[in-house]
PDB file of C-alpha atoms in Angstrom:
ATOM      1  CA  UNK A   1       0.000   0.000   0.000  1.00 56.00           C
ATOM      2  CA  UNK A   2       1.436   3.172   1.152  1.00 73.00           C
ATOM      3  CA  UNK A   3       3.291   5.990  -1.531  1.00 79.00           C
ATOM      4  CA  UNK A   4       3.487   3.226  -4.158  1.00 78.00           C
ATOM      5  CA  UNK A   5      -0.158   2.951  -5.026  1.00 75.00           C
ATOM      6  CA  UNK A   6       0.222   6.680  -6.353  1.00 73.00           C
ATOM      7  CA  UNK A   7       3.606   6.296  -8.052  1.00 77.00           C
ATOM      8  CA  UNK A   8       3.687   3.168  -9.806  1.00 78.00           C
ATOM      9  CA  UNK A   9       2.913   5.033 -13.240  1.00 77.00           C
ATOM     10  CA  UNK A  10      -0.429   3.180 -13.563  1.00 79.00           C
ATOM     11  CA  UNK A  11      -2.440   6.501 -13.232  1.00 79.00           C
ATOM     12  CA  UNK A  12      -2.880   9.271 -15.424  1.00 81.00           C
ATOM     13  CA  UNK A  13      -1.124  12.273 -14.377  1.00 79.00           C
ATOM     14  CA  UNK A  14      -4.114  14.760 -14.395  1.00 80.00           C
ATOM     15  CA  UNK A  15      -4.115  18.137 -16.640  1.00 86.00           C
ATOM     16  CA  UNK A  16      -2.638  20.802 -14.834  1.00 82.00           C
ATOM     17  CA  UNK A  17      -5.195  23.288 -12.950  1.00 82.00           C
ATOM     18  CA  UNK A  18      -5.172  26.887 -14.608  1.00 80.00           C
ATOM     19  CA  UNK A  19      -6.485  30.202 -13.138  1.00 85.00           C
ATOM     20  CA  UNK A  20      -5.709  33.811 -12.789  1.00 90.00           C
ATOM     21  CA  UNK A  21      -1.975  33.558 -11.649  1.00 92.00           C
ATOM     22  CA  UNK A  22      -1.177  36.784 -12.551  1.00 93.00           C
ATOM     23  CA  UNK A  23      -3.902  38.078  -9.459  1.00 95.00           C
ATOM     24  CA  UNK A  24      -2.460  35.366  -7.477  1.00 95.00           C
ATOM     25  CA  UNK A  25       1.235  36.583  -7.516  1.00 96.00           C
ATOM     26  CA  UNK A  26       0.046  40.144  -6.935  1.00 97.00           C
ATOM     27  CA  UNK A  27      -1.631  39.483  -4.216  1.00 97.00           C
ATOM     28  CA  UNK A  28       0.999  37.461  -2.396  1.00 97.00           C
ATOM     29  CA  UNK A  29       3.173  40.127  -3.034  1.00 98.00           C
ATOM     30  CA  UNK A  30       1.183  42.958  -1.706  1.00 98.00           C
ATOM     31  CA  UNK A  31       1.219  40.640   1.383  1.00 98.00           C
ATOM     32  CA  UNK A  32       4.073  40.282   1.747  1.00 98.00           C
ATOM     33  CA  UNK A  33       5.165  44.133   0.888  1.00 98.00           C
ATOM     34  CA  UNK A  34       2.199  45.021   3.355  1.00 98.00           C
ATOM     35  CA  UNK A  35       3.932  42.610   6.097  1.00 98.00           C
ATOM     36  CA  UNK A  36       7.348  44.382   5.480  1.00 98.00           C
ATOM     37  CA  UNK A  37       5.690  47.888   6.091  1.00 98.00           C
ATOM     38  CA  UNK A  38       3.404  47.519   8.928  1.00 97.00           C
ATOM     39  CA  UNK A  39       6.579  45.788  11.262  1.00 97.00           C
ATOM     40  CA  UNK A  40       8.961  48.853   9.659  1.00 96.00           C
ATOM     41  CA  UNK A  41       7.923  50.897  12.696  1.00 97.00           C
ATOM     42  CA  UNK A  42       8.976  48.044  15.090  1.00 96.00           C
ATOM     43  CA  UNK A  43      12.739  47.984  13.767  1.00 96.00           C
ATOM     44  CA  UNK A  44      14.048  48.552  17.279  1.00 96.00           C
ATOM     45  CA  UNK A  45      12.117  46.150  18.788  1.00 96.00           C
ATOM     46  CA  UNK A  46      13.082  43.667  16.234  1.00 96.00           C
ATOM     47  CA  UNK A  47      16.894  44.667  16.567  1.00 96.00           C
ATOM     48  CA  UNK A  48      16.689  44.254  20.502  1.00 97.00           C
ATOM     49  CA  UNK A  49      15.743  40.564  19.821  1.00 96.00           C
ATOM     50  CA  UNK A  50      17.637  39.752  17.238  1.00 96.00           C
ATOM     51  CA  UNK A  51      14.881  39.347  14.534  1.00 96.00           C
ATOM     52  CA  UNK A  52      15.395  41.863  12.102  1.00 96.00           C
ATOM     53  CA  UNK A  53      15.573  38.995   9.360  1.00 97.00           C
ATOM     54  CA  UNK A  54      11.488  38.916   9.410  1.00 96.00           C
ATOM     55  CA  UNK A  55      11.823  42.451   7.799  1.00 96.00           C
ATOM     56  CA  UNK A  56      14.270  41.891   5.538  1.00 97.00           C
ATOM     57  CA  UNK A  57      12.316  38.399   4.972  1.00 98.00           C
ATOM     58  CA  UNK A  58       9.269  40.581   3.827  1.00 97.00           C
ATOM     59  CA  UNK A  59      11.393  42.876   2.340  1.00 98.00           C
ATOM     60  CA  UNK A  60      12.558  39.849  -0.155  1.00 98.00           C
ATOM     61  CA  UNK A  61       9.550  37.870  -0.485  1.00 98.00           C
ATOM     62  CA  UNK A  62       7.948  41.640  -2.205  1.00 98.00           C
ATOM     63  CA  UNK A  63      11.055  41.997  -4.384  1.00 98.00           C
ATOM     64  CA  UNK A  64      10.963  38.303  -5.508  1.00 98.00           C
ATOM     65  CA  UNK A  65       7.045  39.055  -6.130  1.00 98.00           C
ATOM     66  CA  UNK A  66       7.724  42.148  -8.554  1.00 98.00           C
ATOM     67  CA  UNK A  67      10.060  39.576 -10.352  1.00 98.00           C
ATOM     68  CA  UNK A  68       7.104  36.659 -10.223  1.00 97.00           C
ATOM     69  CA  UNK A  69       4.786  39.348 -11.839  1.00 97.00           C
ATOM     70  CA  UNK A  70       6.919  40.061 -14.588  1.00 97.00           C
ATOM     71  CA  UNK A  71       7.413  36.450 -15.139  1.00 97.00           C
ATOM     72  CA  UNK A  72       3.768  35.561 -15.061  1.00 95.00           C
ATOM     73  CA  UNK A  73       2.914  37.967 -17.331  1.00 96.00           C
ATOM     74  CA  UNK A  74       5.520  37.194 -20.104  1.00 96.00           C
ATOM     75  CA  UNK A  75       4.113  33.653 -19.429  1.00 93.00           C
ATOM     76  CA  UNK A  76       0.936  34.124 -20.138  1.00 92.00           C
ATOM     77  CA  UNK A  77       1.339  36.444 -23.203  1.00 94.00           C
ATOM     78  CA  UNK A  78       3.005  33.572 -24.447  1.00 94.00           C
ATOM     79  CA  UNK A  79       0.479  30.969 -23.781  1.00 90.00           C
ATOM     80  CA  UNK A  80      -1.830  33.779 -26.081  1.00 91.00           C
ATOM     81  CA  UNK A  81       0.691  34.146 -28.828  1.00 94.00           C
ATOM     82  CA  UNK A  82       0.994  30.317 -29.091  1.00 93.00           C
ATOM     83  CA  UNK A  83      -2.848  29.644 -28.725  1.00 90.00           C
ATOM     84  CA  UNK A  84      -3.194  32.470 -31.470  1.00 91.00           C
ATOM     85  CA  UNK A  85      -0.643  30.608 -33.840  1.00 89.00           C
ATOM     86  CA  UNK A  86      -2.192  27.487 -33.481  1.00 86.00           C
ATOM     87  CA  UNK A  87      -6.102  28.947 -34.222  1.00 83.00           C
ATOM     88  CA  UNK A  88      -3.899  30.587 -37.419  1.00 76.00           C
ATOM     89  CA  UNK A  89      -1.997  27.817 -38.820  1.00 70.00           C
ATOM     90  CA  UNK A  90      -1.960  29.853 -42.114  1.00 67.00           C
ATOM     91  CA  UNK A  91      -0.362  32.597 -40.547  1.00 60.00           C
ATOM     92  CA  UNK A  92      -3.128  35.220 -41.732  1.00 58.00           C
ATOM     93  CA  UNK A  93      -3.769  36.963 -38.571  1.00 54.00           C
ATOM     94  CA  UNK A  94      -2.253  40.081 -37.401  1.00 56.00           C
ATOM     95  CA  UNK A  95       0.507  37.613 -35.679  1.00 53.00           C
ATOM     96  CA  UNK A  96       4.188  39.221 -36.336  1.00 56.00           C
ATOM     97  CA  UNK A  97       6.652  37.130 -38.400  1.00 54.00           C
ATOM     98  CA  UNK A  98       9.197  35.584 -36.131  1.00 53.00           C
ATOM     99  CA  UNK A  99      12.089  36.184 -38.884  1.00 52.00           C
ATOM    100  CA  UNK A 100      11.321  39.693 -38.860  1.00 49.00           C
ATOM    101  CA  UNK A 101      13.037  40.775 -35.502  1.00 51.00           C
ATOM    102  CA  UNK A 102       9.490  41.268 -33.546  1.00 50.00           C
ATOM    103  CA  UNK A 103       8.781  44.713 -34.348  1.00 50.00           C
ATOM    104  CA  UNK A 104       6.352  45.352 -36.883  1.00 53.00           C
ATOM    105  CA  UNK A 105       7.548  46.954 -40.145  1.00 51.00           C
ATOM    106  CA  UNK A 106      11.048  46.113 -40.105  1.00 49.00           C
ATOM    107  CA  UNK A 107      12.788  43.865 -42.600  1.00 47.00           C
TER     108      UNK A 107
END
């Protein structure tokens, strides 16, 4: 019984869930950016016991955010750009040439 049951490559590995990722990141990192400003006024306390890495925790986990937006974003303008080419196999649409440097007009 146990882990096995799960693992033994019998099953199907189900289709991956999609949502609204881009809201998701955003939101975790207004947390965490909100977290890093509301203990800001506490520094002192936080120095006196030797926990100022939950700031600088905060501090990280919003920076790593603005970097997980950015990333979600180019991912899922990607995802549109290839679900695009494949509804255009002709290449009719308004899709840009690949070849042509990505920037529209230029040879």
């Amino acid at each position: 019984m146990g882990l096995s049951r799960w693992t033994d490559g019998k099953r199907e590995a189900p289709e991956p869930l999609e949502g609204n990722i881009v809201a998701v990141v955003v939101g975790g990192t207004v947390i965490w950016f909100t977290m890093f400003l509301v203990q800001l006024p506490f520094y002192g306390w936080f120095a006196d016991h030797d926990r100022t890495w939950w700031l600088w925790t905060c501090l990280a986990g919003g920076v790593l955010g603005l970097y997980g937006i950015w990333f979600v974003r180019r991912r899922e303008a990607a995802i549109r750009r290839a679900r695009r080419t494949a509804d255009d196999p002709g290449g009719t649409g308004d899709a840009p040439d690949p070849g042509a440097g990505g920037q529209p007009g230029t040879t």
